[in-house]
XYZ file of C-alpha atoms in Angstrom:
756
model
C 17.583 17.097 -23.087
C 20.698 18.095 -21.159
C 21.235 18.773 -17.466
C 22.682 22.047 -16.273
C 26.071 21.813 -14.620
C 25.404 23.904 -11.514
C 21.816 23.061 -10.574
C 22.477 22.302 -6.922
C 24.971 25.084 -6.243
C 23.686 26.927 -3.209
C 22.607 30.465 -4.003
C 24.637 32.674 -1.691
C 22.291 35.586 -2.224
C 19.000 33.644 -1.895
C 18.119 35.320 1.381
C 19.200 38.764 0.184
C 17.120 38.446 -2.972
C 14.137 36.753 -1.373
C 13.725 37.945 2.248
C 9.939 37.481 2.111
C 10.377 33.864 1.001
C 12.765 33.192 3.903
C 10.305 34.777 6.345
C 7.338 32.756 5.037
C 9.248 29.476 4.936
C 10.442 29.979 8.521
C 6.859 30.568 9.615
C 5.741 27.400 7.786
C 8.588 25.416 9.371
C 7.433 26.501 12.834
C 3.864 25.382 12.092
C 5.003 22.072 10.585
C 7.198 21.263 13.591
C 4.312 22.071 15.928
C 1.879 19.780 14.108
C 4.125 16.762 13.696
C 6.778 16.897 16.412
C 5.787 19.012 19.417
C 3.278 19.077 22.269
C 1.740 22.212 23.783
C 4.402 23.284 26.284
C 7.181 22.535 23.774
C 5.643 24.978 21.289
C 5.636 27.758 23.882
C 9.170 26.982 25.063
C 10.668 26.749 21.589
C 8.780 29.871 20.532
C 10.217 31.798 23.477
C 13.724 30.570 22.633
C 13.346 31.647 18.993
C 11.987 35.020 20.119
C 15.040 35.692 22.297
C 17.456 34.539 19.606
C 15.629 36.575 16.963
C 15.803 39.752 19.026
C 19.489 39.123 19.705
C 20.138 38.769 15.955
C 18.313 42.034 15.254
C 20.367 43.816 17.916
C 23.523 42.528 16.200
C 22.176 43.770 12.822
C 21.660 40.311 11.448
C 18.187 41.291 10.396
C 17.416 38.431 8.013
C 18.298 35.736 10.565
C 16.372 37.636 13.212
C 13.305 37.956 10.988
C 13.361 34.239 10.228
C 13.562 33.329 13.915
C 10.719 35.721 14.715
C 8.680 34.179 11.912
C 9.282 30.701 13.376
C 8.163 32.093 16.747
C 4.941 33.280 15.135
C 4.441 29.806 13.672
C 4.921 28.076 17.033
C 2.658 30.430 18.943
C -0.055 30.705 16.312
C -0.395 26.944 16.205
C -0.373 26.769 19.998
C -3.342 29.161 20.087
C -5.299 27.015 17.612
C -4.200 23.827 19.412
C -5.464 25.250 22.704
C -8.821 26.243 21.138
C -9.357 22.798 19.602
C -8.300 20.979 22.784
C -10.640 23.104 24.870
C -13.463 22.447 22.399
C -12.900 18.684 22.553
C -12.641 18.618 26.352
C -15.988 20.390 26.647
C -18.007 18.635 23.941
C -16.638 15.228 22.910
C -19.035 12.585 24.222
C -21.676 15.183 25.061
C -25.185 15.410 23.558
C -26.800 18.772 22.862
C -29.772 20.196 20.997
C -28.317 22.427 18.276
C -29.152 24.121 15.001
C -26.657 23.697 12.174
C -26.597 25.730 8.953
C -25.590 23.501 6.041
C -22.575 24.766 4.098
C -23.047 22.369 1.184
C -25.372 19.741 -0.234
C -25.708 16.559 1.785
C -23.852 13.544 0.430
C -24.076 9.816 0.952
C -21.398 7.363 1.993
C -21.438 3.747 3.110
C -22.205 5.006 6.616
C -25.247 7.126 5.723
C -25.875 10.756 4.833
C -23.608 13.557 6.001
C -23.382 17.318 5.600
C -20.891 19.988 6.614
C -22.214 22.984 8.475
C -21.762 25.505 11.270
C -23.518 25.437 14.633
C -25.591 28.631 14.722
C -27.862 28.143 17.736
C -28.707 25.855 20.623
C -26.883 24.404 23.589
C -23.831 23.269 21.612
C -20.571 24.882 20.465
C -21.997 27.853 18.531
C -19.788 29.029 15.670
C -17.989 25.686 15.304
C -17.813 23.894 11.956
C -19.004 20.293 12.252
C -19.510 17.230 10.081
C -23.028 16.006 10.814
C -24.076 12.380 10.237
C -27.774 11.778 9.569
C -30.178 9.042 8.543
C -32.506 9.247 5.519
C -33.699 12.654 6.762
C -30.451 14.101 5.420
C -31.116 13.108 1.820
C -32.279 16.487 0.459
C -30.342 19.157 2.346
C -29.192 22.219 0.397
C -26.697 24.976 1.259
C -28.283 27.374 3.727
C -30.826 24.879 5.083
C -30.950 24.578 8.853
C -30.866 21.245 10.668
C -32.162 21.116 14.232
C -31.337 17.878 16.027
C -30.064 16.153 19.113
C -26.380 15.717 18.323
C -23.819 13.547 20.089
C -20.423 15.101 19.419
C -17.172 13.275 18.705
C -13.716 14.490 17.752
C -12.991 14.842 14.043
C -9.477 13.579 14.647
C -8.859 9.943 13.806
C -7.195 7.803 16.448
C -4.179 6.906 14.345
C -2.911 6.594 10.800
C -1.472 9.024 8.295
C -4.926 10.548 7.655
C -5.619 11.337 11.313
C -5.724 15.129 10.802
C -7.531 15.208 7.445
C -10.727 16.777 8.860
C -8.723 19.232 10.972
C -6.953 20.305 7.787
C -10.382 21.233 6.370
C -11.262 23.225 9.478
C -13.661 20.629 10.907
C -13.059 20.079 14.625
C -16.079 17.971 15.614
C -18.342 15.345 14.098
C -21.818 14.597 15.321
C -24.410 11.828 15.069
C -27.846 13.416 14.773
C -31.193 12.120 15.996
C -34.678 13.704 16.194
C -33.804 15.636 13.049
C -35.884 18.547 11.747
C -34.803 20.203 8.485
C -35.936 23.689 7.451
C -35.402 24.506 3.774
C -34.590 28.108 2.916
C -36.127 29.823 -0.093
C -33.029 31.882 -0.889
C -29.483 30.606 -0.459
C -27.218 32.979 1.517
C -24.772 34.868 -0.692
C -21.575 33.233 0.696
C -22.988 29.771 -0.140
C -24.043 30.536 -3.711
C -20.855 29.005 -5.211
C -21.971 25.611 -3.904
C -25.279 26.075 -5.743
C -23.391 27.048 -8.892
C -21.264 23.922 -8.572
C -24.393 21.754 -8.350
C -25.944 23.566 -11.332
C -22.753 22.968 -13.308
C -22.949 19.296 -12.403
C -26.588 19.038 -13.511
C -25.748 20.820 -16.744
C -22.913 18.419 -17.594
C -25.032 15.381 -16.748
C -27.778 16.587 -19.109
C -25.360 17.171 -21.999
C -23.068 14.131 -21.868
C -23.148 10.391 -21.393
C -22.774 9.137 -17.826
C -19.097 8.239 -18.255
C -18.179 11.504 -19.983
C -20.179 13.647 -17.561
C -18.440 12.068 -14.561
C -15.011 12.578 -16.126
C -15.696 16.200 -17.144
C -17.159 17.021 -13.735
C -14.022 15.703 -12.053
C -11.835 17.497 -14.587
C -13.514 20.893 -14.184
C -14.430 20.996 -10.485
C -12.583 18.122 -8.805
C -15.827 16.314 -7.827
C -14.862 12.671 -8.334
C -18.033 10.941 -7.095
C -19.335 10.759 -10.677
C -16.381 8.705 -11.921
C -16.980 5.027 -12.573
C -15.037 2.626 -10.346
C -13.092 1.325 -13.347
C -12.042 4.799 -14.507
C -11.195 5.867 -10.970
C -8.940 2.836 -10.591
C -7.386 3.442 -14.017
C -6.519 7.045 -13.119
C -4.761 5.838 -9.977
C -2.806 3.098 -11.713
C -1.669 5.391 -14.530
C -0.583 8.211 -12.206
C -3.209 10.618 -13.592
C -5.187 11.345 -10.434
C -3.925 14.914 -10.490
C -5.924 15.756 -13.633
C -9.229 15.122 -11.815
C -8.246 16.901 -8.601
C -8.879 20.647 -8.789
C -5.329 21.968 -8.699
C -2.862 24.460 -10.034
C -2.974 22.735 -13.417
C -6.631 23.671 -13.791
C -6.077 27.248 -12.648
C -3.207 27.668 -15.106
C -5.125 26.196 -18.046
C -8.257 28.261 -17.395
C -6.235 31.431 -16.871
C -4.350 30.846 -20.117
C -7.579 30.177 -22.039
C -9.309 33.296 -20.687
C -6.187 35.384 -21.205
C -6.150 34.296 -24.837
C -9.857 35.051 -25.367
C -10.197 38.366 -23.507
C -9.449 41.609 -25.374
C -7.340 44.459 -24.080
C -3.919 44.986 -22.574
C -2.088 42.625 -20.239
C -2.884 44.810 -17.236
C -6.565 45.001 -18.107
C -6.836 41.263 -18.650
C -5.176 40.675 -15.303
C -7.730 42.805 -13.453
C -10.614 41.010 -15.205
C -9.196 37.570 -14.408
C -8.931 38.191 -10.651
C -12.680 37.833 -9.928
C -12.828 34.878 -12.346
C -10.138 33.121 -10.287
C -12.064 33.825 -7.079
C -15.256 32.361 -8.568
C -13.454 29.242 -9.781
C -11.894 28.764 -6.347
C -15.287 29.101 -4.656
C -16.941 26.640 -7.053
C -14.224 24.034 -6.430
C -14.420 24.534 -2.673
C -11.076 26.328 -2.265
C -9.044 23.138 -2.098
C -5.446 23.662 -0.882
C -3.927 23.212 -4.337
C -6.417 25.655 -5.897
C -5.759 28.216 -3.151
C -2.027 27.911 -3.751
C -2.452 28.389 -7.486
C -4.854 31.333 -7.073
C -2.450 33.172 -4.781
C 0.426 32.628 -7.202
C -1.653 33.612 -10.238
C -2.941 36.698 -8.424
C 0.607 37.839 -7.686
C 1.582 37.121 -11.288
C -1.371 39.128 -12.651
C -0.843 42.041 -10.256
C 2.889 42.327 -10.905
C 2.480 44.332 -14.166
C -0.210 46.511 -12.578
C 2.043 47.341 -9.631
C 5.108 47.494 -11.890
C 6.902 44.864 -9.867
C 8.709 41.726 -10.980
C 7.086 38.479 -9.881
C 9.268 35.816 -8.258
C 7.697 32.308 -8.305
C 9.547 31.012 -5.245
C 8.469 34.018 -3.191
C 4.880 33.656 -4.441
C 4.872 29.968 -3.499
C 6.218 30.690 -0.019
C 3.730 33.515 0.525
C 0.826 31.298 -0.567
C 1.874 28.631 1.926
C 2.229 31.127 4.783
C -1.180 32.702 4.095
C -2.930 29.339 4.086
C -1.268 28.260 7.335
C -2.080 31.589 8.964
C -5.792 30.934 8.308
C -5.642 27.320 9.534
C -2.298 25.973 10.818
C -3.665 22.411 10.666
C -3.826 22.769 6.875
C -0.191 21.671 6.806
C -1.525 18.138 7.410
C -3.571 18.240 4.196
C -2.203 15.665 1.764
C -3.450 17.779 -1.142
C -1.551 20.815 0.139
C 1.637 18.832 0.662
C 1.513 17.283 -2.804
C 0.615 20.573 -4.492
C 3.426 22.583 -2.901
C 5.952 19.771 -3.331
C 5.094 19.453 -7.034
C 5.320 23.202 -7.627
C 8.578 23.462 -5.693
C 10.042 20.664 -7.790
C 9.024 22.401 -11.013
C 10.524 25.705 -9.884
C 13.769 24.206 -8.573
C 14.497 21.391 -11.022
C 13.004 22.402 -14.370
C 15.126 25.548 -14.911
C 18.226 23.358 -14.814
C 16.973 20.884 -17.407
C 17.751 22.190 -20.852
C 15.538 21.180 -23.723
C 17.753 20.295 -26.665
C 17.277 21.301 -30.255
C 15.129 19.256 -32.583
C 11.741 19.171 -34.209
C 8.605 20.348 -32.449
C 7.430 16.867 -31.457
C 10.771 16.034 -29.865
C 10.809 19.315 -27.925
C 7.235 18.640 -26.724
C 8.289 15.244 -25.399
C 11.362 16.694 -23.722
C 9.367 19.500 -22.066
C 6.754 17.019 -20.899
C 9.381 14.749 -19.387
C 11.094 17.717 -17.751
C 7.838 18.893 -16.132
C 7.037 15.360 -14.992
C 10.514 14.968 -13.500
C 10.227 18.301 -11.705
C 6.721 17.694 -10.385
C 7.631 14.222 -9.130
C 10.997 15.146 -7.659
C 9.620 16.012 -4.204
C 6.233 14.276 -4.392
C 7.445 10.677 -4.796
C 8.317 10.227 -1.073
C 4.900 11.625 -0.120
C 3.091 9.371 -2.590
C 4.898 6.286 -1.297
C 4.203 7.261 2.306
C 0.502 8.041 1.929
C -0.579 5.705 -0.868
C 2.047 2.925 -0.609
C 2.454 2.695 -4.365
C 4.090 4.482 -7.284
C 2.918 4.436 -10.885
C 5.692 3.846 -13.407
C 3.350 4.954 -16.178
C 3.215 8.610 -15.056
C 5.662 10.029 -17.658
C 4.007 8.159 -20.512
C 0.505 8.953 -19.233
C 1.210 12.665 -18.950
C 2.602 12.771 -22.485
C -0.410 10.874 -23.831
C -3.039 13.037 -22.093
C -1.501 16.477 -21.523
C -2.064 17.663 -25.111
C -5.821 17.136 -24.668
C -6.258 19.008 -21.398
C -5.738 22.608 -22.661
C -8.641 21.993 -25.059
C -10.845 19.673 -23.025
C -10.865 21.637 -19.755
C -12.053 24.985 -21.233
C -14.542 23.172 -23.480
C -15.966 21.212 -20.539
C -16.298 24.365 -18.442
C -17.866 26.276 -21.359
C -20.387 23.478 -21.993
C -21.356 23.379 -18.325
C -21.838 27.140 -18.046
C -23.665 27.465 -21.390
C -25.905 24.549 -20.452
C -27.157 26.590 -17.506
C -28.204 29.534 -19.697
C -28.255 28.494 -23.391
C -28.862 24.731 -23.636
C -29.241 24.808 -27.436
C -25.783 26.296 -28.007
C -24.319 24.042 -25.314
C -25.643 20.933 -27.101
C -23.807 21.917 -30.280
C -20.571 22.499 -28.385
C -21.069 19.231 -26.496
C -20.711 17.123 -29.669
C -16.952 17.672 -30.206
C -16.422 17.770 -26.432
C -18.019 14.323 -26.049
C -15.757 12.949 -28.755
C -12.624 14.399 -27.128
C -13.706 13.147 -23.708
C -14.214 9.622 -25.006
C -10.807 9.830 -26.678
C -9.220 10.758 -23.331
C -11.052 7.936 -21.521
C -10.025 5.377 -24.147
C -6.404 6.503 -23.899
C -6.481 6.072 -20.123
C -8.022 2.608 -20.458
C -5.326 1.657 -22.963
C -2.571 2.873 -20.651
C -3.875 0.931 -17.669
C -3.540 -2.329 -19.607
C 0.239 -1.933 -19.753
C 1.554 -4.637 -17.388
C 3.753 -4.043 -14.343
C 2.837 -0.387 -14.088
C 2.939 -0.138 -10.282
C 5.691 -0.306 -7.688
C 4.587 -0.750 -4.090
C 6.298 0.481 -0.942
C 5.850 -2.971 0.572
C 8.815 -4.233 -1.469
C 12.163 -2.965 -0.061
C 13.789 -3.389 -3.465
C 11.404 -0.794 -4.897
C 12.361 1.688 -2.201
C 16.016 0.998 -2.945
C 15.412 1.742 -6.632
C 13.724 5.062 -5.787
C 16.712 5.957 -3.594
C 19.044 5.103 -6.485
C 17.037 7.443 -8.745
C 17.530 10.314 -6.316
C 21.231 9.582 -5.999
C 21.712 9.593 -9.784
C 19.600 12.746 -10.097
C 21.659 14.606 -7.492
C 24.922 13.637 -9.186
C 23.559 14.695 -12.568
C 22.267 18.069 -11.374
C 25.503 18.775 -9.508
C 27.391 18.631 -12.795
C 29.478 15.596 -11.857
C 28.085 13.416 -14.627
C 29.420 13.829 -18.136
C 27.551 12.678 -21.216
C 28.933 9.143 -21.069
C 28.329 8.892 -17.339
C 24.810 10.206 -17.866
C 24.026 7.548 -20.442
C 25.520 4.887 -18.174
C 23.420 6.144 -15.256
C 20.269 6.052 -17.381
C 21.064 2.503 -18.472
C 21.662 1.571 -14.818
C 18.294 2.971 -13.751
C 16.418 1.220 -16.547
C 18.213 -2.064 -15.888
C 17.584 -2.001 -12.156
C 13.962 -0.993 -12.804
C 13.513 -4.088 -14.976
C 14.967 -6.199 -12.162
C 12.596 -4.563 -9.632
C 9.577 -5.186 -11.821
C 10.588 -8.776 -12.405
C 11.293 -9.527 -8.744
C 8.097 -7.907 -7.469
C 6.114 -9.721 -10.147
C 7.429 -13.103 -9.046
C 5.326 -15.034 -6.565
C 6.597 -14.307 -3.086
C 8.803 -17.283 -2.311
C 8.772 -17.811 1.428
C 6.023 -15.221 1.905
C 2.273 -15.536 2.458
C 0.092 -12.448 2.391
C -3.528 -12.448 3.541
C -5.522 -9.254 3.022
C -8.855 -8.902 4.792
C -10.104 -6.196 2.450
C -12.175 -3.270 3.672
C -15.391 -3.761 1.699
C -17.736 -2.345 4.312
C -20.425 -4.753 5.531
C -19.325 -7.870 3.683
C -16.313 -10.091 3.227
C -13.475 -10.414 0.725
C -10.159 -12.074 1.602
C -7.175 -12.125 -0.751
C -4.620 -14.905 -0.167
C -1.383 -14.755 -2.173
C 1.645 -16.948 -1.646
C 3.907 -19.138 -3.725
C 2.330 -19.880 -7.079
C -1.302 -19.582 -5.964
C -3.602 -16.578 -5.710
C -6.888 -17.315 -3.969
C -9.863 -15.224 -2.867
C -12.368 -16.219 -0.202
C -15.707 -14.481 -0.854
C -16.184 -11.194 -2.675
C -19.257 -9.257 -1.648
C -20.516 -6.204 0.199
C -23.776 -4.494 1.076
C -22.232 -1.031 0.920
C -19.158 -1.032 -1.343
C -18.180 -2.403 -4.740
C -16.222 -5.415 -3.506
C -15.100 -6.318 -7.027
C -13.469 -2.921 -7.528
C -11.789 -3.120 -4.114
C -10.411 -6.555 -4.999
C -9.112 -5.561 -8.451
C -7.351 -2.589 -6.872
C -5.771 -4.903 -4.283
C -4.653 -7.281 -7.038
C -3.008 -4.377 -8.850
C -1.213 -3.323 -5.682
C 0.137 -6.842 -5.297
C 1.219 -6.973 -8.937
C -1.247 -9.807 -9.618
C -3.111 -10.218 -12.899
C -5.940 -12.449 -11.719
C -7.302 -15.042 -9.309
C -6.547 -18.756 -9.597
C -9.189 -19.912 -7.109
C -12.231 -18.080 -5.743
C -13.990 -19.810 -2.840
C -17.549 -18.817 -1.912
C -18.484 -19.779 1.634
C -22.216 -19.349 0.823
C -24.495 -17.380 -1.469
C -25.500 -14.314 0.578
C -25.077 -11.060 -1.359
C -22.595 -9.595 1.126
C -20.261 -12.479 0.206
C -20.958 -12.849 -3.525
C -22.246 -9.726 -5.285
C -18.804 -8.733 -6.591
C -18.097 -12.120 -8.158
C -19.981 -11.843 -11.445
C -18.151 -8.692 -12.576
C -14.811 -10.361 -11.818
C -15.732 -13.387 -13.923
C -16.978 -11.287 -16.826
C -13.754 -9.272 -16.824
C -11.685 -12.474 -16.887
C -10.088 -12.173 -13.453
C -11.153 -15.606 -12.140
C -10.099 -19.005 -13.502
C -11.987 -21.309 -11.136
C -14.740 -21.024 -8.522
C -15.411 -23.430 -5.654
C -18.960 -23.201 -4.300
C -21.260 -25.090 -1.899
C -24.291 -27.053 -3.068
C -26.613 -24.641 -4.943
C -29.755 -26.103 -3.371
C -28.830 -24.339 -0.127
C -29.951 -21.064 -1.780
C -31.145 -21.816 -5.342
C -32.542 -18.349 -6.065
C -29.128 -16.740 -5.494
C -26.957 -19.645 -6.653
C -28.382 -20.579 -10.047
C -28.093 -17.148 -11.791
C -24.610 -16.640 -10.357
C -23.298 -20.053 -11.427
C -24.904 -19.855 -14.864
C -23.419 -16.425 -15.551
C -19.988 -17.537 -14.302
C -19.991 -20.515 -16.652
C -21.087 -18.314 -19.568
C -18.116 -16.050 -18.794
C -15.784 -19.047 -19.193
C -15.048 -19.583 -15.511
C -14.695 -23.164 -14.286
C -17.242 -23.909 -11.542
C -16.774 -26.755 -9.013
C -19.599 -27.636 -6.617
C -18.191 -29.163 -3.432
C -19.892 -31.703 -1.219
C -16.780 -33.099 0.464
C -13.436 -31.875 1.747
C -11.173 -30.551 -1.011
C -7.487 -29.733 -0.654
C -5.519 -27.400 -2.924
C -1.732 -27.089 -2.623
C 0.957 -24.953 -4.184
C 4.377 -25.161 -2.586
C 4.096 -24.491 1.140
C 0.561 -23.118 0.809
C -2.404 -25.447 1.335
C -6.082 -24.507 1.166
C -8.502 -26.992 2.709
C -12.124 -26.287 1.769
C -14.464 -27.871 4.327
C -18.231 -28.268 3.756
C -20.239 -27.736 6.957
C -23.901 -27.553 7.897
C -25.793 -26.862 11.057
C -28.522 -24.570 12.233
C -29.435 -22.253 9.354
C -25.987 -22.426 7.695
C -24.989 -24.720 4.841
C -21.744 -23.678 3.266
C -17.969 -23.890 3.229
C -15.197 -23.097 5.678
C -11.619 -22.570 4.500
C -8.488 -23.575 6.371
C -5.357 -21.786 5.088
C -2.129 -23.553 6.060
C 1.360 -22.227 5.367
C 4.027 -24.199 7.183
C 3.338 -23.730 10.889
C 0.908 -20.850 10.250
C -2.833 -21.600 10.149
C -5.844 -19.372 9.460
C -9.527 -20.309 9.430
C -12.460 -18.603 7.669
C -15.901 -19.835 8.775
C -18.134 -17.636 6.608
C -21.477 -17.061 8.350
C -21.356 -20.310 10.336
C -23.210 -20.159 13.647
C -22.761 -22.161 16.843
C -24.295 -25.376 15.445
C -22.189 -25.312 12.263
C -19.073 -24.609 14.343
C -19.752 -27.687 16.455
C -20.155 -29.795 13.288
C -16.860 -28.336 11.989
C -15.014 -29.353 15.164
C -16.593 -32.818 15.250
C -15.919 -33.600 11.568
C -12.461 -32.205 10.886
C -9.168 -32.437 12.757
C -8.199 -28.786 13.018
C -5.001 -27.523 14.672
C -4.635 -24.438 16.833
C -5.004 -21.340 14.680
C -2.801 -18.297 14.593
C -5.613 -16.263 12.981
C -9.397 -16.735 12.956
C -11.762 -14.625 10.844
C -14.799 -14.111 13.073
C -17.946 -15.821 11.839
C -20.888 -13.822 10.487
C -19.054 -10.455 10.841
C -19.074 -10.685 14.641
C -22.638 -11.873 15.194
C -23.685 -12.737 18.741
C -24.439 -16.262 17.506
C -21.081 -17.050 15.882
C -17.467 -17.495 17.015
C -18.612 -19.420 20.040
C -16.728 -20.457 23.152
C -16.287 -24.041 21.922
C -14.607 -22.908 18.711
C -12.376 -20.410 20.496
C -11.354 -22.979 23.116
C -10.536 -25.604 20.486
C -8.589 -23.307 18.152
C -7.020 -20.888 20.688
C -6.495 -18.189 18.031
C -3.840 -15.582 18.702
C -5.692 -13.036 16.558
C -9.340 -12.625 15.553
C -10.263 -10.489 12.545
C -13.667 -8.880 11.960
C -14.802 -8.070 8.424
C -17.501 -5.504 9.124
C -18.779 -2.084 8.083
C -21.580 0.273 9.068
C -24.658 -1.888 9.664
C -27.973 -2.093 11.472
C -27.253 -5.520 13.018
C -24.877 -4.289 15.705
C -21.916 -6.213 14.254
C -19.494 -6.836 15.792
C -21.634 -7.491 18.845
C -20.403 -6.983 22.407
C -20.984 -10.697 23.074
C -18.664 -11.800 20.236
C -16.009 -9.274 21.231
C -16.156 -10.352 24.879
C -15.765 -14.049 23.982
C -12.710 -13.310 21.817
C -11.139 -11.131 24.491
C -11.720 -13.797 27.145
C -9.926 -16.265 24.835
C -6.891 -13.950 24.913
C -6.991 -13.051 21.216
C -5.894 -9.731 19.754
C -8.765 -8.104 17.822
C -8.628 -6.210 14.525
C -11.473 -5.068 12.274
C -11.929 -3.424 8.908
C -14.357 -0.889 10.374
C -11.557 0.495 12.558
C -8.266 -0.339 10.822
C -9.418 -0.551 7.180
C -7.845 -3.366 5.207
C -6.030 -5.719 7.597
C -2.952 -7.473 6.185
C -1.277 -10.562 7.641
C 2.217 -11.297 6.314
C 4.030 -14.561 7.042
C 7.645 -14.221 5.943
C 9.150 -17.480 7.152
C 7.969 -20.999 6.443
C 8.585 -23.541 9.179
C 8.049 -27.232 8.708
C 4.621 -28.555 9.517
C 4.372 -29.938 13.032
């Protein structure tokens, strides 16, 4: 595989050859600037300036420059109009309660916070015609597309307060969310025509689930329609760690594969096939929910199919630019969609980079590998910065994973779709076709599971050395594509990249000398705390009432480059602190468990401890203070009792930094803790009992004077964290953070001072 010598030479006639692309890209640039960099009056002012400059260019016969400036003006002003509409909507309705009727646009779904459904307000005192995300209780369990929900709804903005995902609902066209009460659901006998694709998608799901095993059905459903809720937690994590998430997200890959398969099967001329495929593309887009990447691919495929009919030559860069402009014209906030950004960046990389990577001569297998690596390099060229920014990690296994799986997808995707469709009409024929499809699906799953076991497969953005290595890759790539690297220099550059990669992997895999990291993981209503520093990896509790705490923890371990847990401390035996432990032990993640006396809760303790021992995990039952040390890190496990709590507290000490975890200890147990043990002032305190009104009392706060209090809490019916607990912490002068608001909260101590 050789690199072209003039890949980065600027095309002097780009604008002359592609005026539509320049126009569309200018429009997109105006929208992007408005979303991420400007406020309302700035959009109007900059739009007016571009309008004047554009008209001046046209007067001076510089029509291309003028058209681009006018397109940017359209981008600024179009977004300002939508910005004004959304702002006006929020000013009028956020915080207000109204009786409204909402028509469901899809089936209701369940999350850790309850049932929810997307729909449009059709009647009542609320914002009629507005798309909303409605949160319901158990009454939302069986809502179908077209059903009407009449309720008292308290409206809130769909925009998150902060974070990189703040505009994710806006990107989907959802401006408001609402919490519903006094709900009345009316089921319709016949689904409205525009909503039928959602019914077809559910029928396809039911068909796949009836034909395949649970694991295979979930994988095929994600592969064919992008619905990932059927994937097991282990497979979902494996797809992330191997860099294969794109194969289960409805995208341009799926559109291309299905178009190629249908084009091969259909009879007739190229023009005739193209006209037949157009409605098929529209149906596929509707079934998958018209995700940004699917919309982009459909627009590009439509232009490609219509080019022979209209006797015009198709230009991929122009098609890509036009697809982007059309999507932003419908909803300018779509530019904030992570899926749209990744899809367009990947396609742009393929179009720009791949033509300048020559596939050398050789046998068919070698050419297949070279083409696969070229496509991977092109697709990742512009997406890597986005992946690091949004997901904070980068899979090093992506090239290998794509080569291992890509040969299966052109067969597996059409077969999975055919099985699902045939299962809806001819179950007998579908069952015969499902036999080889099941075998191929299991082969794909086993390959993914084998790939995920390759060690050191992730680089995280938290390590500056990893970011430096990525920058070095771009620098070498630019020099190579510019033609300034000969063959010897190219080989030397490749050796440099591989050598520095090995150093990065080794350094990030080493225990963080001089660094302590404490992750209060977002496990919903429960608690799981990962402590990593020096040569010791410890976990305090691992349970949740709403999430799979074990899966959350294993994902966090992978992000940290950790293979397992040295010590797991259970503060007590409640399920929201322990129900993720058994799976961790059975999978060999935990070497040793420290637990309180089992007679405090024998019904929960005995099965857990017996199963842990059977899995080969060492179990220590503590009745007195136990201290564990590794370098500067010391864990002091402190048995306490009082009131209705008998369990363990954990004091984490790292030089002059101290953190305390009290489990579900109440006021009485906190008093016993203070009377029995000589505790210093704490930099960080994890609030007791998830912020209960009867924990984290004034005596504890006064004695410890914590600078920061953390709440591990999710959606619950207990009112956690309670106003009383929050008020006490605020009166103590502590800064407050919680997993329900901030997600996973990470504390990093980078310097070790001597113990006072």
